[in-house]
Amino acid sequence: GHNTIPIFFCHSKDTMQKRRVGGGGDASLPMTVGDGAAATTTRRRRKKKRHGRSIFLCNTTFASVAIIMVMIFLSAFVMKMILDGHNNSVGGGGGSMTKERQTLDQHINIPGNMNMIGENKGGSNIFTGGKGLFKLPLSKFSTLSYALENADIVALYFAASWCPMSTPITKALDVAFSGKGILLPPLSNDGTNTKIKHEKRHRLAIVYISSDSSEEEMTLYAKQEWNVVPYESSERNEIKRHFSTCAKKEMDDLHINPRKHEIPTLILIDSLTHGVLSTSGVEDIKKNHEKALDEWAMMEQLARSMEEMIMV
């Protein structure tokens, strides 16, 4: 005579329990509905943990991709500067150069199978490292070999006594560096300096490449501590062609067209690789005076470090 209403409850273990509602001994049948609240909390914790792990993996992946992209970009940028610098240093290409500072621009193209910081055998002529040998680009100019072998940085100064724009730069160079033990002294015939190879490299050598009208003008204009490419040497004009740098009136005779640089121009050379560190030496001297040398030295170290990094 009892009315029974089946009621079903879900258990966490997928078991079903039926309880009779109403009077009778069945009313005390235990209900096993399970720990539903605890299970829900556990699932939420696991879901949160998986979500956190996913976010960490995504962030890690993104950071790795970003680092790889930055490294690829820097490598491509450096290689472009190296290749462009090689073309510029051998006088190739056209158009006029910008007067803004060319940090690391025009740096020499070292072959891919060579470690840049290798051994420089035979002075400034042969560079060796990795699996190969090659001849440095300025080693063909014997008039530059003394400066390249005995100074860390070689400043090629293209100027002329008759050029009014050269006069303040010549004076600024003299004030900044002369008489301070910085410059490589020139070789002389009077016995004051006959060392072809010095025991220690000087920080800087200034090499005057004259556009003067005569040897006498050149001799009077060059400062005492400068090295000078002899006026009668054919290399004086060959160096101008190499760097496409000369006075305007010399362009036709030297067959330099287009001309990359007018006078005065100061080109900074890394003596180890013969790479061009900067073509903006004139602007550097105007702005920083003697402190320009520290900036050139920093360029040199940066260039060598970057090349060592990408060549290893």
PDB file of C-alpha atoms in Angstrom:
ATOM      1  CA  GLY A   1       0.000   0.000   0.000  1.00  0.00           C
ATOM      2  CA  HIS A   2       2.946   2.340  -0.113  1.00  0.00           C
ATOM      3  CA  ASN A   3       3.414   4.643  -3.034  1.00  0.00           C
ATOM      4  CA  THR A   4       6.981   4.563  -4.317  1.00  0.00           C
ATOM      5  CA  ILE A   5       8.652   7.273  -6.342  1.00  0.00           C
ATOM      6  CA  PRO A   6      12.039   6.334  -7.791  1.00  0.00           C
ATOM      7  CA  ILE A   7      14.569   9.085  -7.473  1.00  0.00           C
ATOM      8  CA  PHE A   8      18.005   8.701  -9.093  1.00  0.00           C
ATOM      9  CA  PHE A   9      21.201  10.407  -7.942  1.00  0.00           C
ATOM     10  CA  CYS A  10      24.456  10.570  -9.869  1.00  0.00           C
ATOM     11  CA  HIS A  11      27.509   9.376  -8.041  1.00  0.00           C
ATOM     12  CA  SER A  12      31.015  10.518  -8.865  1.00  0.00           C
ATOM     13  CA  LYS A  13      31.865   6.891  -9.684  1.00  0.00           C
ATOM     14  CA  ASP A  14      28.917   6.626 -12.091  1.00  0.00           C
ATOM     15  CA  THR A  15      26.919   4.432  -9.716  1.00  0.00           C
ATOM     16  CA  MET A  16      23.195   4.868  -9.296  1.00  0.00           C
ATOM     17  CA  GLN A  17      21.257   4.624  -6.013  1.00  0.00           C
ATOM     18  CA  LYS A  18      17.512   4.422  -5.693  1.00  0.00           C
ATOM     19  CA  ARG A  19      15.671   5.543  -2.577  1.00  0.00           C
ATOM     20  CA  ARG A  20      12.061   5.034  -1.726  1.00  0.00           C
ATOM     21  CA  VAL A  21      10.250   8.032  -0.365  1.00  0.00           C
ATOM     22  CA  GLY A  22       7.599   7.472   2.272  1.00  0.00           C
ATOM     23  CA  GLY A  23       7.138   5.186   5.240  1.00  0.00           C
ATOM     24  CA  GLY A  24       8.904   1.871   5.541  1.00  0.00           C
ATOM     25  CA  GLY A  25      12.234   0.422   6.306  1.00  0.00           C
ATOM     26  CA  ASP A  26      13.590   1.394   2.970  1.00  0.00           C
ATOM     27  CA  ALA A  27      13.707   5.046   3.996  1.00  0.00           C
ATOM     28  CA  SER A  28      16.984   4.537   5.775  1.00  0.00           C
ATOM     29  CA  LEU A  29      18.771   3.283   2.635  1.00  0.00           C
ATOM     30  CA  PRO A  30      22.121   5.172   2.499  1.00  0.00           C
ATOM     31  CA  MET A  31      22.702   7.624  -0.318  1.00  0.00           C
ATOM     32  CA  THR A  32      26.179   7.672  -1.907  1.00  0.00           C
ATOM     33  CA  VAL A  33      26.170  10.888  -3.893  1.00  0.00           C
ATOM     34  CA  GLY A  34      29.993  11.069  -3.590  1.00  0.00           C
ATOM     35  CA  ASP A  35      32.336  14.046  -3.000  1.00  0.00           C
ATOM     36  CA  GLY A  36      31.082  16.157  -5.913  1.00  0.00           C
ATOM     37  CA  ALA A  37      32.293  19.499  -4.523  1.00  0.00           C
ATOM     38  CA  ALA A  38      35.787  18.165  -3.909  1.00  0.00           C
ATOM     39  CA  ALA A  39      35.937  16.643  -7.399  1.00  0.00           C
ATOM     40  CA  THR A  40      34.850  19.929  -8.938  1.00  0.00           C
ATOM     41  CA  THR A  41      37.559  21.799  -7.021  1.00  0.00           C
ATOM     42  CA  THR A  42      40.182  19.279  -8.153  1.00  0.00           C
ATOM     43  CA  ARG A  43      39.131  19.609 -11.782  1.00  0.00           C
ATOM     44  CA  ARG A  44      39.337  23.371 -11.557  1.00  0.00           C
ATOM     45  CA  ARG A  45      42.814  23.191 -10.079  1.00  0.00           C
ATOM     46  CA  ARG A  46      43.988  20.836 -12.796  1.00  0.00           C
ATOM     47  CA  LYS A  47      42.467  23.031 -15.487  1.00  0.00           C
ATOM     48  CA  LYS A  48      44.134  26.116 -13.986  1.00  0.00           C
ATOM     49  CA  LYS A  49      47.459  24.298 -13.815  1.00  0.00           C
ATOM     50  CA  ARG A  50      47.200  23.190 -17.459  1.00  0.00           C
ATOM     51  CA  HIS A  51      46.253  26.740 -18.451  1.00  0.00           C
ATOM     52  CA  GLY A  52      49.295  28.163 -16.630  1.00  0.00           C
ATOM     53  CA  ARG A  53      51.560  25.604 -18.251  1.00  0.00           C
ATOM     54  CA  SER A  54      50.173  26.495 -21.684  1.00  0.00           C
ATOM     55  CA  ILE A  55      50.775  30.192 -21.101  1.00  0.00           C
ATOM     56  CA  PHE A  56      54.362  29.479 -19.990  1.00  0.00           C
ATOM     57  CA  LEU A  57      55.031  27.367 -23.078  1.00  0.00           C
ATOM     58  CA  CYS A  58      53.540  30.039 -25.348  1.00  0.00           C
ATOM     59  CA  ASN A  59      55.645  32.777 -23.748  1.00  0.00           C
ATOM     60  CA  THR A  60      58.783  30.649 -23.943  1.00  0.00           C
ATOM     61  CA  THR A  61      58.152  29.848 -27.612  1.00  0.00           C
ATOM     62  CA  PHE A  62      57.480  33.497 -28.443  1.00  0.00           C
ATOM     63  CA  ALA A  63      60.667  34.616 -26.677  1.00  0.00           C
ATOM     64  CA  SER A  64      62.738  31.981 -28.493  1.00  0.00           C
ATOM     65  CA  VAL A  65      61.340  32.992 -31.879  1.00  0.00           C
ATOM     66  CA  ALA A  66      61.971  36.667 -31.100  1.00  0.00           C
ATOM     67  CA  ILE A  67      65.602  35.982 -30.119  1.00  0.00           C
ATOM     68  CA  ILE A  68      66.168  33.950 -33.292  1.00  0.00           C
ATOM     69  CA  MET A  69      64.663  36.709 -35.448  1.00  0.00           C
ATOM     70  CA  VAL A  70      66.846  39.354 -33.780  1.00  0.00           C
ATOM     71  CA  MET A  71      69.977  37.234 -34.342  1.00  0.00           C
ATOM     72  CA  ILE A  72      69.059  36.687 -37.998  1.00  0.00           C
ATOM     73  CA  PHE A  73      68.432  40.410 -38.462  1.00  0.00           C
ATOM     74  CA  LEU A  74      71.738  41.387 -36.824  1.00  0.00           C
ATOM     75  CA  SER A  75      73.665  38.836 -38.868  1.00  0.00           C
ATOM     76  CA  ALA A  76      72.071  40.053 -42.103  1.00  0.00           C
ATOM     77  CA  PHE A  77      72.724  43.680 -41.133  1.00  0.00           C
ATOM     78  CA  VAL A  78      76.389  43.056 -40.351  1.00  0.00           C
ATOM     79  CA  MET A  79      76.931  41.030 -43.514  1.00  0.00           C
ATOM     80  CA  LYS A  80      75.332  43.794 -45.596  1.00  0.00           C
ATOM     81  CA  MET A  81      77.697  46.358 -44.080  1.00  0.00           C
ATOM     82  CA  ILE A  82      80.664  44.086 -44.694  1.00  0.00           C
ATOM     83  CA  LEU A  83      79.734  43.469 -48.324  1.00  0.00           C
ATOM     84  CA  ASP A  84      78.891  47.122 -48.969  1.00  0.00           C
ATOM     85  CA  GLY A  85      82.144  48.152 -47.336  1.00  0.00           C
ATOM     86  CA  HIS A  86      84.168  45.827 -49.519  1.00  0.00           C
ATOM     87  CA  ASN A  87      82.600  47.307 -52.652  1.00  0.00           C
ATOM     88  CA  ASN A  88      83.251  50.826 -51.409  1.00  0.00           C
ATOM     89  CA  SER A  89      86.822  50.145 -50.291  1.00  0.00           C
ATOM     90  CA  VAL A  90      87.850  48.934 -53.728  1.00  0.00           C
ATOM     91  CA  GLY A  91      86.316  51.935 -55.428  1.00  0.00           C
ATOM     92  CA  GLY A  92      83.292  50.163 -56.855  1.00  0.00           C
ATOM     93  CA  GLY A  93      79.754  51.480 -57.112  1.00  0.00           C
ATOM     94  CA  GLY A  94      78.501  54.939 -57.797  1.00  0.00           C
ATOM     95  CA  GLY A  95      76.779  57.872 -56.171  1.00  0.00           C
ATOM     96  CA  SER A  96      78.021  60.198 -53.486  1.00  0.00           C
ATOM     97  CA  MET A  97      78.545  59.042 -49.914  1.00  0.00           C
ATOM     98  CA  THR A  98      76.456  60.548 -47.124  1.00  0.00           C
ATOM     99  CA  LYS A  99      78.314  62.792 -44.708  1.00  0.00           C
ATOM    100  CA  GLU A 100      76.758  61.088 -41.692  1.00  0.00           C
ATOM    101  CA  ARG A 101      78.998  58.820 -39.678  1.00  0.00           C
ATOM    102  CA  GLN A 102      79.404  55.409 -41.323  1.00  0.00           C
ATOM    103  CA  THR A 103      79.960  53.310 -38.188  1.00  0.00           C
ATOM    104  CA  LEU A 104      81.409  50.007 -39.323  1.00  0.00           C
ATOM    105  CA  ASP A 105      80.360  50.852 -42.867  1.00  0.00           C
ATOM    106  CA  GLN A 106      82.595  49.672 -45.685  1.00  0.00           C
ATOM    107  CA  HIS A 107      84.268  47.008 -43.531  1.00  0.00           C
ATOM    108  CA  ILE A 108      86.249  44.417 -45.426  1.00  0.00           C
ATOM    109  CA  ASN A 109      84.590  41.204 -46.635  1.00  0.00           C
ATOM    110  CA  ILE A 110      86.399  38.374 -44.838  1.00  0.00           C
ATOM    111  CA  PRO A 111      85.929  34.972 -46.564  1.00  0.00           C
ATOM    112  CA  GLY A 112      83.380  32.744 -44.850  1.00  0.00           C
ATOM    113  CA  ASN A 113      85.884  29.997 -44.009  1.00  0.00           C
ATOM    114  CA  MET A 114      88.080  32.380 -41.991  1.00  0.00           C
ATOM    115  CA  ASN A 115      88.111  33.427 -38.396  1.00  0.00           C
ATOM    116  CA  MET A 116      88.563  37.227 -38.457  1.00  0.00           C
ATOM    117  CA  ILE A 117      90.810  37.284 -35.403  1.00  0.00           C
ATOM    118  CA  GLY A 118      93.529  35.154 -36.961  1.00  0.00           C
ATOM    119  CA  GLU A 119      97.239  35.527 -37.303  1.00  0.00           C
ATOM    120  CA  ASN A 120      98.519  38.318 -39.500  1.00  0.00           C
ATOM    121  CA  LYS A 121     101.650  36.772 -40.969  1.00  0.00           C
ATOM    122  CA  GLY A 122     104.191  38.783 -42.866  1.00  0.00           C
ATOM    123  CA  GLY A 123     103.175  42.163 -41.518  1.00  0.00           C
ATOM    124  CA  SER A 124     100.208  43.610 -43.390  1.00  0.00           C
ATOM    125  CA  ASN A 125     100.316  41.365 -46.441  1.00  0.00           C
ATOM    126  CA  ILE A 126      98.911  37.933 -45.654  1.00  0.00           C
ATOM    127  CA  PHE A 127      95.984  37.234 -43.400  1.00  0.00           C
ATOM    128  CA  THR A 128      95.412  33.666 -42.286  1.00  0.00           C
ATOM    129  CA  GLY A 129      92.836  31.885 -40.217  1.00  0.00           C
ATOM    130  CA  GLY A 130      90.396  28.998 -40.459  1.00  0.00           C
ATOM    131  CA  LYS A 131      91.125  27.167 -43.700  1.00  0.00           C
ATOM    132  CA  GLY A 132      92.431  29.901 -45.967  1.00  0.00           C
ATOM    133  CA  LEU A 133      94.899  32.625 -46.818  1.00  0.00           C
ATOM    134  CA  PHE A 134      94.201  35.811 -48.653  1.00  0.00           C
ATOM    135  CA  LYS A 135      95.988  39.014 -49.470  1.00  0.00           C
ATOM    136  CA  LEU A 136      94.821  42.151 -47.730  1.00  0.00           C
ATOM    137  CA  PRO A 137      93.500  44.835 -50.106  1.00  0.00           C
ATOM    138  CA  LEU A 138      95.906  47.653 -49.166  1.00  0.00           C
ATOM    139  CA  SER A 139      99.015  45.473 -49.169  1.00  0.00           C
ATOM    140  CA  LYS A 140      99.510  46.408 -52.831  1.00  0.00           C
ATOM    141  CA  PHE A 141     100.462  49.922 -51.681  1.00  0.00           C
ATOM    142  CA  SER A 142     104.012  49.699 -50.370  1.00  0.00           C
ATOM    143  CA  THR A 143     103.876  53.343 -49.257  1.00  0.00           C
ATOM    144  CA  LEU A 144     101.194  52.414 -46.694  1.00  0.00           C
ATOM    145  CA  SER A 145     102.854  49.269 -45.335  1.00  0.00           C
ATOM    146  CA  TYR A 146     104.920  51.035 -42.660  1.00  0.00           C
ATOM    147  CA  ALA A 147     101.848  52.717 -41.162  1.00  0.00           C
ATOM    148  CA  LEU A 148      99.689  49.582 -41.398  1.00  0.00           C
ATOM    149  CA  GLU A 149     102.303  47.446 -39.660  1.00  0.00           C
ATOM    150  CA  ASN A 150     103.045  49.867 -36.818  1.00  0.00           C
ATOM    151  CA  ALA A 151      99.761  51.554 -35.874  1.00  0.00           C
ATOM    152  CA  ASP A 152      96.390  50.272 -34.689  1.00  0.00           C
ATOM    153  CA  ILE A 153      94.441  52.768 -36.783  1.00  0.00           C
ATOM    154  CA  VAL A 154      95.656  54.466 -39.961  1.00  0.00           C
ATOM    155  CA  ALA A 155      94.102  57.799 -40.922  1.00  0.00           C
ATOM    156  CA  LEU A 156      94.410  58.543 -44.639  1.00  0.00           C
ATOM    157  CA  TYR A 157      94.249  62.310 -45.011  1.00  0.00           C
ATOM    158  CA  PHE A 158      93.341  63.591 -48.481  1.00  0.00           C
ATOM    159  CA  ALA A 159      93.937  67.332 -48.628  1.00  0.00           C
ATOM    160  CA  ALA A 160      95.885  70.174 -50.282  1.00  0.00           C
ATOM    161  CA  SER A 161      97.585  73.375 -49.181  1.00  0.00           C
ATOM    162  CA  TRP A 162      95.662  75.440 -51.750  1.00  0.00           C
ATOM    163  CA  CYS A 163      92.275  74.155 -50.511  1.00  0.00           C
ATOM    164  CA  PRO A 164      90.734  76.599 -47.992  1.00  0.00           C
ATOM    165  CA  MET A 165      88.551  73.867 -46.478  1.00  0.00           C
ATOM    166  CA  SER A 166      91.655  71.776 -45.703  1.00  0.00           C
ATOM    167  CA  THR A 167      93.382  74.420 -43.599  1.00  0.00           C
ATOM    168  CA  PRO A 168      91.169  74.242 -40.451  1.00  0.00           C
ATOM    169  CA  ILE A 169      91.140  70.432 -40.543  1.00  0.00           C
ATOM    170  CA  THR A 170      94.914  70.281 -40.864  1.00  0.00           C
ATOM    171  CA  LYS A 171      95.250  72.586 -37.876  1.00  0.00           C
ATOM    172  CA  ALA A 172      92.713  70.593 -35.857  1.00  0.00           C
ATOM    173  CA  LEU A 173      94.576  67.323 -36.547  1.00  0.00           C
ATOM    174  CA  ASP A 174      97.863  68.895 -35.527  1.00  0.00           C
ATOM    175  CA  VAL A 175      96.440  70.291 -32.278  1.00  0.00           C
ATOM    176  CA  ALA A 176      94.602  67.067 -31.409  1.00  0.00           C
ATOM    177  CA  PHE A 177      97.418  64.566 -31.882  1.00  0.00           C
ATOM    178  CA  SER A 178     100.861  66.080 -32.426  1.00  0.00           C
ATOM    179  CA  GLY A 179     103.402  66.056 -29.597  1.00  0.00           C
ATOM    180  CA  LYS A 180     101.386  63.673 -27.394  1.00  0.00           C
ATOM    181  CA  GLY A 181     103.084  60.372 -28.143  1.00  0.00           C
ATOM    182  CA  ILE A 182     100.012  59.162 -30.004  1.00  0.00           C
ATOM    183  CA  LEU A 183     101.168  59.310 -33.617  1.00  0.00           C
ATOM    184  CA  LEU A 184     103.492  56.907 -35.392  1.00  0.00           C
ATOM    185  CA  PRO A 185     106.591  58.950 -36.323  1.00  0.00           C
ATOM    186  CA  PRO A 186     107.518  58.900 -40.000  1.00  0.00           C
ATOM    187  CA  LEU A 187     110.595  57.173 -41.334  1.00  0.00           C
ATOM    188  CA  SER A 188     113.368  59.664 -41.880  1.00  0.00           C
ATOM    189  CA  ASN A 189     116.685  59.945 -43.686  1.00  0.00           C
ATOM    190  CA  ASP A 190     118.418  61.813 -40.885  1.00  0.00           C
ATOM    191  CA  GLY A 191     118.564  58.839 -38.533  1.00  0.00           C
ATOM    192  CA  THR A 192     115.922  60.063 -36.054  1.00  0.00           C
ATOM    193  CA  ASN A 193     113.619  57.174 -36.953  1.00  0.00           C
ATOM    194  CA  THR A 194     114.828  54.234 -38.998  1.00  0.00           C
ATOM    195  CA  LYS A 195     112.757  51.477 -37.370  1.00  0.00           C
ATOM    196  CA  ILE A 196     110.759  49.778 -40.094  1.00  0.00           C
ATOM    197  CA  LYS A 197     109.083  47.574 -37.490  1.00  0.00           C
ATOM    198  CA  HIS A 198     108.357  48.994 -34.022  1.00  0.00           C
ATOM    199  CA  GLU A 199     108.162  46.789 -30.934  1.00  0.00           C
ATOM    200  CA  LYS A 200     104.736  48.179 -30.019  1.00  0.00           C
ATOM    201  CA  ARG A 201     102.042  49.580 -32.247  1.00  0.00           C
ATOM    202  CA  HIS A 202     101.164  53.242 -31.923  1.00  0.00           C
ATOM    203  CA  ARG A 203      97.522  54.172 -31.504  1.00  0.00           C
ATOM    204  CA  LEU A 204      97.345  56.211 -34.702  1.00  0.00           C
ATOM    205  CA  ALA A 205      99.218  57.008 -37.888  1.00  0.00           C
ATOM    206  CA  ILE A 206      98.268  59.924 -40.119  1.00  0.00           C
ATOM    207  CA  VAL A 207      99.221  59.423 -43.759  1.00  0.00           C
ATOM    208  CA  TYR A 208      99.014  62.506 -45.936  1.00  0.00           C
ATOM    209  CA  ILE A 209      97.889  61.886 -49.512  1.00  0.00           C
ATOM    210  CA  SER A 210      98.526  65.190 -51.184  1.00  0.00           C
ATOM    211  CA  SER A 211      96.689  67.024 -53.913  1.00  0.00           C
ATOM    212  CA  ASP A 212      99.210  69.841 -53.787  1.00  0.00           C
ATOM    213  CA  SER A 213     100.544  71.457 -56.941  1.00  0.00           C
ATOM    214  CA  SER A 214     104.172  70.610 -56.192  1.00  0.00           C
ATOM    215  CA  GLU A 215     106.379  68.530 -53.946  1.00  0.00           C
ATOM    216  CA  GLU A 216     107.598  71.672 -52.226  1.00  0.00           C
ATOM    217  CA  GLU A 217     104.036  72.677 -51.329  1.00  0.00           C
ATOM    218  CA  MET A 218     103.368  69.192 -50.003  1.00  0.00           C
ATOM    219  CA  THR A 219     106.535  69.162 -47.869  1.00  0.00           C
ATOM    220  CA  LEU A 220     105.772  72.546 -46.343  1.00  0.00           C
ATOM    221  CA  TYR A 221     102.138  71.669 -45.651  1.00  0.00           C
ATOM    222  CA  ALA A 222     102.582  68.221 -44.043  1.00  0.00           C
ATOM    223  CA  LYS A 223     103.098  68.219 -40.277  1.00  0.00           C
ATOM    224  CA  GLN A 224     106.255  66.848 -38.705  1.00  0.00           C
ATOM    225  CA  GLU A 225     104.676  63.716 -37.214  1.00  0.00           C
ATOM    226  CA  TRP A 226     102.726  62.752 -40.329  1.00  0.00           C
ATOM    227  CA  ASN A 227     103.659  60.044 -42.745  1.00  0.00           C
ATOM    228  CA  VAL A 228     103.527  61.160 -46.368  1.00  0.00           C
ATOM    229  CA  VAL A 229     103.018  59.254 -49.603  1.00  0.00           C
ATOM    230  CA  PRO A 230     105.901  60.575 -51.774  1.00  0.00           C
ATOM    231  CA  TYR A 231     104.818  63.153 -54.310  1.00  0.00           C
ATOM    232  CA  GLU A 232     106.525  61.397 -57.213  1.00  0.00           C
ATOM    233  CA  SER A 233     105.181  57.982 -56.279  1.00  0.00           C
ATOM    234  CA  SER A 234     102.548  56.583 -58.631  1.00  0.00           C
ATOM    235  CA  GLU A 235     100.783  55.220 -55.551  1.00  0.00           C
ATOM    236  CA  ARG A 236      99.732  58.716 -54.535  1.00  0.00           C
ATOM    237  CA  ASN A 237      97.228  58.757 -57.389  1.00  0.00           C
ATOM    238  CA  GLU A 238      96.509  55.030 -57.232  1.00  0.00           C
ATOM    239  CA  ILE A 239      95.336  55.401 -53.643  1.00  0.00           C
ATOM    240  CA  LYS A 240      93.053  58.229 -54.727  1.00  0.00           C
ATOM    241  CA  ARG A 241      91.547  55.976 -57.397  1.00  0.00           C
ATOM    242  CA  HIS A 242      91.223  53.119 -54.932  1.00  0.00           C
ATOM    243  CA  PHE A 243      89.059  55.226 -52.620  1.00  0.00           C
ATOM    244  CA  SER A 244      87.563  57.442 -55.377  1.00  0.00           C
ATOM    245  CA  THR A 245      88.750  60.471 -53.419  1.00  0.00           C
ATOM    246  CA  CYS A 246      90.443  63.540 -54.898  1.00  0.00           C
ATOM    247  CA  ALA A 247      90.144  67.241 -55.602  1.00  0.00           C
ATOM    248  CA  LYS A 248      87.562  68.190 -58.190  1.00  0.00           C
ATOM    249  CA  LYS A 249      90.204  69.420 -60.620  1.00  0.00           C
ATOM    250  CA  GLU A 250      91.929  66.016 -60.497  1.00  0.00           C
ATOM    251  CA  MET A 251      88.888  63.982 -61.521  1.00  0.00           C
ATOM    252  CA  ASP A 252      89.504  64.034 -65.275  1.00  0.00           C
ATOM    253  CA  ASP A 253      93.240  63.352 -65.082  1.00  0.00           C
ATOM    254  CA  LEU A 254      92.733  60.484 -62.631  1.00  0.00           C
ATOM    255  CA  HIS A 255      89.644  59.146 -64.411  1.00  0.00           C
ATOM    256  CA  ILE A 256      87.662  59.217 -61.204  1.00  0.00           C
ATOM    257  CA  ASN A 257      83.993  59.441 -62.059  1.00  0.00           C
ATOM    258  CA  PRO A 258      81.948  59.317 -59.969  1.00  0.00           C
ATOM    259  CA  ARG A 259      83.943  60.737 -57.088  1.00  0.00           C
ATOM    260  CA  LYS A 260      82.892  59.446 -53.676  1.00  0.00           C
ATOM    261  CA  HIS A 261      84.756  61.945 -51.535  1.00  0.00           C
ATOM    262  CA  GLU A 262      86.117  65.441 -52.075  1.00  0.00           C
ATOM    263  CA  ILE A 263      88.954  67.037 -50.139  1.00  0.00           C
ATOM    264  CA  PRO A 264      89.508  67.304 -47.272  1.00  0.00           C
ATOM    265  CA  THR A 265      88.608  63.721 -46.365  1.00  0.00           C
ATOM    266  CA  LEU A 266      89.904  61.596 -43.497  1.00  0.00           C
ATOM    267  CA  ILE A 267      89.395  57.838 -43.939  1.00  0.00           C
ATOM    268  CA  LEU A 268      90.035  55.611 -40.905  1.00  0.00           C
ATOM    269  CA  ILE A 269      91.505  52.142 -41.579  1.00  0.00           C
ATOM    270  CA  ASP A 270      91.687  49.117 -39.287  1.00  0.00           C
ATOM    271  CA  SER A 271      95.318  48.079 -39.719  1.00  0.00           C
ATOM    272  CA  LEU A 272      94.600  44.401 -38.986  1.00  0.00           C
ATOM    273  CA  THR A 273      91.957  43.803 -41.679  1.00  0.00           C
ATOM    274  CA  HIS A 274      92.475  46.930 -43.859  1.00  0.00           C
ATOM    275  CA  GLY A 275      88.750  47.553 -43.437  1.00  0.00           C
ATOM    276  CA  VAL A 276      87.369  51.085 -43.500  1.00  0.00           C
ATOM    277  CA  LEU A 277      86.096  52.040 -40.052  1.00  0.00           C
ATOM    278  CA  SER A 278      84.773  55.440 -41.104  1.00  0.00           C
ATOM    279  CA  THR A 279      84.933  57.932 -43.947  1.00  0.00           C
ATOM    280  CA  SER A 280      83.715  60.729 -41.676  1.00  0.00           C
ATOM    281  CA  GLY A 281      86.960  61.531 -39.899  1.00  0.00           C
ATOM    282  CA  VAL A 282      86.739  65.216 -40.809  1.00  0.00           C
ATOM    283  CA  GLU A 283      83.357  65.550 -39.088  1.00  0.00           C
ATOM    284  CA  ASP A 284      84.673  63.595 -36.090  1.00  0.00           C
ATOM    285  CA  ILE A 285      87.623  65.963 -35.660  1.00  0.00           C
ATOM    286  CA  LYS A 286      85.402  69.028 -35.966  1.00  0.00           C
ATOM    287  CA  LYS A 287      83.027  67.715 -33.318  1.00  0.00           C
ATOM    288  CA  ASN A 288      85.179  65.757 -30.881  1.00  0.00           C
ATOM    289  CA  HIS A 289      88.749  66.977 -31.464  1.00  0.00           C
ATOM    290  CA  GLU A 290      91.266  64.657 -29.717  1.00  0.00           C
ATOM    291  CA  LYS A 291      88.426  62.520 -28.288  1.00  0.00           C
ATOM    292  CA  ALA A 292      87.678  61.358 -31.824  1.00  0.00           C
ATOM    293  CA  LEU A 293      90.471  58.799 -31.453  1.00  0.00           C
ATOM    294  CA  ASP A 294      88.571  57.084 -28.620  1.00  0.00           C
ATOM    295  CA  GLU A 295      85.529  56.861 -30.854  1.00  0.00           C
ATOM    296  CA  TRP A 296      87.568  55.352 -33.706  1.00  0.00           C
ATOM    297  CA  ALA A 297      89.139  52.829 -31.329  1.00  0.00           C
ATOM    298  CA  MET A 298      85.669  51.839 -30.131  1.00  0.00           C
ATOM    299  CA  MET A 299      84.559  51.356 -33.746  1.00  0.00           C
ATOM    300  CA  GLU A 300      87.591  49.173 -34.346  1.00  0.00           C
ATOM    301  CA  GLN A 301      86.903  46.963 -31.322  1.00  0.00           C
ATOM    302  CA  LEU A 302      83.214  46.701 -32.163  1.00  0.00           C
ATOM    303  CA  ALA A 303      83.975  45.742 -35.747  1.00  0.00           C
ATOM    304  CA  ARG A 304      86.422  43.040 -34.693  1.00  0.00           C
ATOM    305  CA  SER A 305      84.062  41.670 -32.030  1.00  0.00           C
ATOM    306  CA  MET A 306      81.120  41.488 -34.408  1.00  0.00           C
ATOM    307  CA  GLU A 307      83.166  39.869 -37.155  1.00  0.00           C
ATOM    308  CA  GLU A 308      84.601  37.352 -34.696  1.00  0.00           C
ATOM    309  CA  MET A 309      81.082  36.517 -33.544  1.00  0.00           C
ATOM    310  CA  ILE A 310      79.697  35.868 -37.020  1.00  0.00           C
ATOM    311  CA  MET A 311      82.778  34.074 -38.343  1.00  0.00           C
ATOM    312  CA  VAL A 312      83.112  31.524 -35.542  1.00  0.00           C
TER     313      VAL A 312
END
